[in-house]
XYZ file of C-alpha atoms in Angstrom:
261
model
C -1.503 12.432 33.219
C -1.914 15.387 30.626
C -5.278 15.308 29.105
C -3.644 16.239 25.848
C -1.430 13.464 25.484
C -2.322 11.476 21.896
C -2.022 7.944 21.336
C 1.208 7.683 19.723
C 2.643 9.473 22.840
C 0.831 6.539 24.663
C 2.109 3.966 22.531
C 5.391 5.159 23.101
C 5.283 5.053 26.663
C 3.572 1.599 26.920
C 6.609 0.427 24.984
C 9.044 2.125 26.914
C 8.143 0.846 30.413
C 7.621 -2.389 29.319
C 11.117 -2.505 27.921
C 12.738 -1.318 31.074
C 10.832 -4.075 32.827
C 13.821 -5.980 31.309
C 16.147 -3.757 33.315
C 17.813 -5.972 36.126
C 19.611 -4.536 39.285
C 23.550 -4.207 38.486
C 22.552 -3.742 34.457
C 25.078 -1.576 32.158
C 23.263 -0.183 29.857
C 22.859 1.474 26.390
C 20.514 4.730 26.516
C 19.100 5.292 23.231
C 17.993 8.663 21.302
C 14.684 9.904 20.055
C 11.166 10.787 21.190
C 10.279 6.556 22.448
C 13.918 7.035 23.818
C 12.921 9.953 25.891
C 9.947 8.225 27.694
C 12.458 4.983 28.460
C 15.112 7.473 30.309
C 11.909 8.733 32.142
C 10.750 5.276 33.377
C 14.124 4.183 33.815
C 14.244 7.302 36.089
C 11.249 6.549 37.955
C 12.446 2.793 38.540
C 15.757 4.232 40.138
C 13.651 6.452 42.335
C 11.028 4.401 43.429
C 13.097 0.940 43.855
C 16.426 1.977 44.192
C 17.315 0.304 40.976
C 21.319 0.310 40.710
C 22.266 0.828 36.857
C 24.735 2.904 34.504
C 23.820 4.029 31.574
C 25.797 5.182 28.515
C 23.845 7.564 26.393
C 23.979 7.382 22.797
C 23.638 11.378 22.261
C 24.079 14.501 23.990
C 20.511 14.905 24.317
C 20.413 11.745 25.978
C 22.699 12.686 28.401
C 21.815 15.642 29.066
C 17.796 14.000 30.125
C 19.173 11.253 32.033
C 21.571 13.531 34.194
C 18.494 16.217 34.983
C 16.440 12.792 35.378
C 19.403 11.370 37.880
C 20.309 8.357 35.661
C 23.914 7.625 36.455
C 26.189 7.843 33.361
C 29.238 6.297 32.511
C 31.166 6.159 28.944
C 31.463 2.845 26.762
C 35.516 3.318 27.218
C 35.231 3.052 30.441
C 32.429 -0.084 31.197
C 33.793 -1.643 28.242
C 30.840 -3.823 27.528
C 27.100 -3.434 27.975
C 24.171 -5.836 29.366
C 21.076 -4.386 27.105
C 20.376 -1.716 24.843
C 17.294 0.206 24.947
C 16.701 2.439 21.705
C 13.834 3.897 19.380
C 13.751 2.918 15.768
C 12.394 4.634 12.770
C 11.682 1.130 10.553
C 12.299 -1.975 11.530
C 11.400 -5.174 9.293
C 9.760 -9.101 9.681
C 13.906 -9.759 11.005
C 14.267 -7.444 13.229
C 16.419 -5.107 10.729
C 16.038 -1.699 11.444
C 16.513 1.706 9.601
C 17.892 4.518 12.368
C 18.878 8.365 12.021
C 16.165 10.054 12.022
C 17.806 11.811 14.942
C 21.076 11.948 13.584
C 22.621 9.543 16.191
C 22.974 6.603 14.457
C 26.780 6.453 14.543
C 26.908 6.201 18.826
C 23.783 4.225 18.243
C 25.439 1.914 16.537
C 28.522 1.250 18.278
C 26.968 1.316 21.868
C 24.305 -1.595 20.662
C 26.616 -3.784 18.888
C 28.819 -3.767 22.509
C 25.558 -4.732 24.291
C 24.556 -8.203 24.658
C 20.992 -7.464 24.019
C 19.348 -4.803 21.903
C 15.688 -3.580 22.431
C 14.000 -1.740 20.199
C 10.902 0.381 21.470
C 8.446 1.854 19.105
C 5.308 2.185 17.268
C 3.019 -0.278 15.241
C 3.411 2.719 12.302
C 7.211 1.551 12.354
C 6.542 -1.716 11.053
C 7.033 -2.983 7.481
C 7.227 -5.159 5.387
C 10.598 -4.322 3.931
C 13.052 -1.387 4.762
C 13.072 1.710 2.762
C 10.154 4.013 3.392
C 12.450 6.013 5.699
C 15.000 7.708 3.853
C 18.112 5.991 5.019
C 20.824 8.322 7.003
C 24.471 8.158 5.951
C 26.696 9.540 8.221
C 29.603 11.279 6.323
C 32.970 13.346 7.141
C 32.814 16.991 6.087
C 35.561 16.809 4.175
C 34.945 16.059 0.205
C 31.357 15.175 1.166
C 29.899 16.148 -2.122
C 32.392 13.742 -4.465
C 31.372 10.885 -1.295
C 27.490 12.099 -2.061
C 28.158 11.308 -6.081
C 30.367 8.315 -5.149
C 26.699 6.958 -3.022
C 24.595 7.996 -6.064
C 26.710 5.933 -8.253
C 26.620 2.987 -5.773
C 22.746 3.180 -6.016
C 22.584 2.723 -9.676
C 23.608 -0.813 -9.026
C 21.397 -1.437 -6.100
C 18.239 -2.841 -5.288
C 16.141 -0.220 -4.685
C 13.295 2.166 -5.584
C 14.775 5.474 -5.831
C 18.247 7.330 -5.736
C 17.479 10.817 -4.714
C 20.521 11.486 -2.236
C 19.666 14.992 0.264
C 22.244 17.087 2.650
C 20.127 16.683 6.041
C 19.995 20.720 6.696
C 19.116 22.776 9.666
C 17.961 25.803 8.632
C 19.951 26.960 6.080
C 23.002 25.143 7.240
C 24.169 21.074 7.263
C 23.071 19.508 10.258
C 26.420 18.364 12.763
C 26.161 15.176 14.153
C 27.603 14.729 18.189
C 30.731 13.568 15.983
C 31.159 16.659 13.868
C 30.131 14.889 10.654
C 27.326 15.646 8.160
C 24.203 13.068 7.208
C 22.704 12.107 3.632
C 19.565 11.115 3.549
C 18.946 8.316 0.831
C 15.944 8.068 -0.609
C 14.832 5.190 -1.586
C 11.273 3.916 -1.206
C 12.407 0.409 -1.173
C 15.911 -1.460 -0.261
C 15.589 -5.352 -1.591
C 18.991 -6.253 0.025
C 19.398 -4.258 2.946
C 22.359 -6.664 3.766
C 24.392 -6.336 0.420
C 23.458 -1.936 0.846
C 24.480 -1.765 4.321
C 28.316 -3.715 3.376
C 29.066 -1.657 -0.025
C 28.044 1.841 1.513
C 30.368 1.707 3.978
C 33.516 0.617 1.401
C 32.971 4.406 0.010
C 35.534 6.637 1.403
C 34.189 9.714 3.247
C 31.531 7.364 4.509
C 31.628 6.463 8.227
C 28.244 4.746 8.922
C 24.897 4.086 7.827
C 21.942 3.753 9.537
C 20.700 -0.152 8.463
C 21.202 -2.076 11.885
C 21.350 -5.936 10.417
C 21.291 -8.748 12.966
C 21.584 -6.033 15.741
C 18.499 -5.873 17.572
C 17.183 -9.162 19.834
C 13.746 -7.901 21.008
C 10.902 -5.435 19.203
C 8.411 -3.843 21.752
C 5.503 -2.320 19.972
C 3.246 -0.330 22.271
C -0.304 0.432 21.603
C -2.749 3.349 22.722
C -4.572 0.882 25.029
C -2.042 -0.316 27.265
C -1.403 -3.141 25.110
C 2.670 -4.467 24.665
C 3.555 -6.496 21.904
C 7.093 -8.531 22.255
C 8.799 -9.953 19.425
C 11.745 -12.179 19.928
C 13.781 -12.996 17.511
C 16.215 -15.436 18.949
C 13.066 -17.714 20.315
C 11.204 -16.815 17.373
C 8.228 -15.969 20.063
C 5.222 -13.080 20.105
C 4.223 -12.229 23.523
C 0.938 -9.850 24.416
C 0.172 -7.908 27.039
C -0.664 -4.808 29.157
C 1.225 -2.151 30.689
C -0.410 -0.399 33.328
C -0.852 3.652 31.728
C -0.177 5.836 35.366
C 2.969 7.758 34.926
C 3.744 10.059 37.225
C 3.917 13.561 37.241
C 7.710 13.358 37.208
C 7.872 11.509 33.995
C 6.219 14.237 32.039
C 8.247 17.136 33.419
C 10.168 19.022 30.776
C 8.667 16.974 27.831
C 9.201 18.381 24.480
């Protein structure tokens, strides 16, 4: 283990491999994007290694893909499994109902689609990821190219009439150029301190043309994992309205930390 390794690292992984606990032999699953996604390919990984664990997985980025075919994950598309078991993804705010803001890694689009088609959604992260209502995070839009600064005014006249905090809209940039999602598009970033409706916002963003998806995930996710720097799991259901405590055994392998970011 990396002496240098700091406890949200840690947390990350503890939530990770306790999610992929979940992971049953035969499973189709989602693979989701981000940092707490990265350390869930890895276990996943390890589990296929060590016990011969027989999944496909259908990544939710190119990033994604690209870790779980170094990390021999067998891939598959959603086109052609049709329909997947679980989901397994990072989030960057989720609230007390399990609604979630995602995008900070500019996949919420795939992310989207692949856990709606899942039975299950899990969402690994953090204890800093939880609050008490959405909005903190700036909220991604995902928007076509085309005409994206009259859909940019078109969102910052939809705000006016929302329930929120703040209305400063951004271009997410890469340097000095618009970042390209995996589908060629272009993200806003909403900023808006506070959403009181995330339900109503989610529905009337995506009725603006040039829009194609935001990143509020409402009645998506099943299960919350939040790991902790001492081992410690914390699992939130919200169909049996349970909390569940406890410890995930912190020895990762060398493998798992090979090529880390």
């Amino acid at each position: 283990m990396p002496a240098d390794l700091n406890p949200i690292d840690k947390a990350k992984f503890i939530a990770a491999k306790r999610a992929v606990g979940f992971v049953q032999d035969g499973m189709k699953l989602g693979l989701g994007t981000g940092s707490t996604a990265a350390w869930m390919v890895r276990c996943l990984a390890e589990r296929i290694r060590e016990e011969g664990l027989r999944v496909v997985g259908v990544p939710t980025s190119t990033r994604t893909a690209e870790l779980a075919v170094s990390l021999g994950v067998p891939l598959s598309t959603l086109d052609e499994v049709k329909w997947l078991d679980l989901t397994i993804d990072g989030a960057d705010e989720f609230d007390p109902s399990l609604n979630l803001i995602k995008g900070g890694g500019a996949a919420l689009l795939q992310e989207k689609i692949v856990a709606t088609a899942s039975d299950q959604m899990i969402v690994i992260t953090d204890a800093a990821k939880e609050v008490v209502q959405l909005g903190a995070f700036p909220l991604p839009v995902e928007v076509i190219p085309f005409g994206w600064q009259t859909t940019k005014a078109l969102v910052e006249e939809t705000l006016v009439s929302m329930d929120v905090l703040g209305r400063d809209v951004t271009l997410r940039m890469t340097g000095d150029r618009p970042l390209v999602t995996d589908e060629s598009n272009y993200i806003l970033d909403l900023h808006l301190n506070r959403i009181g409706n995330p339900r109503q916002l989610a529905l009337v963003l995506n009725q603006i043309p040039g829009v194609v998806e935001n990143g509020l995930f409402i009645d998506i996710c099943d299960i919350v994992i939040i790991g902790h720097a001492d081992g410690r799991a914390v699992v939130r259901d919200i169909n049996t309205r349970t909390v569940e405590e406890d410890r995930v055994e912190f020895a990762p392998s060398d493998n798992i930390f090979t090529d880390l970011d």
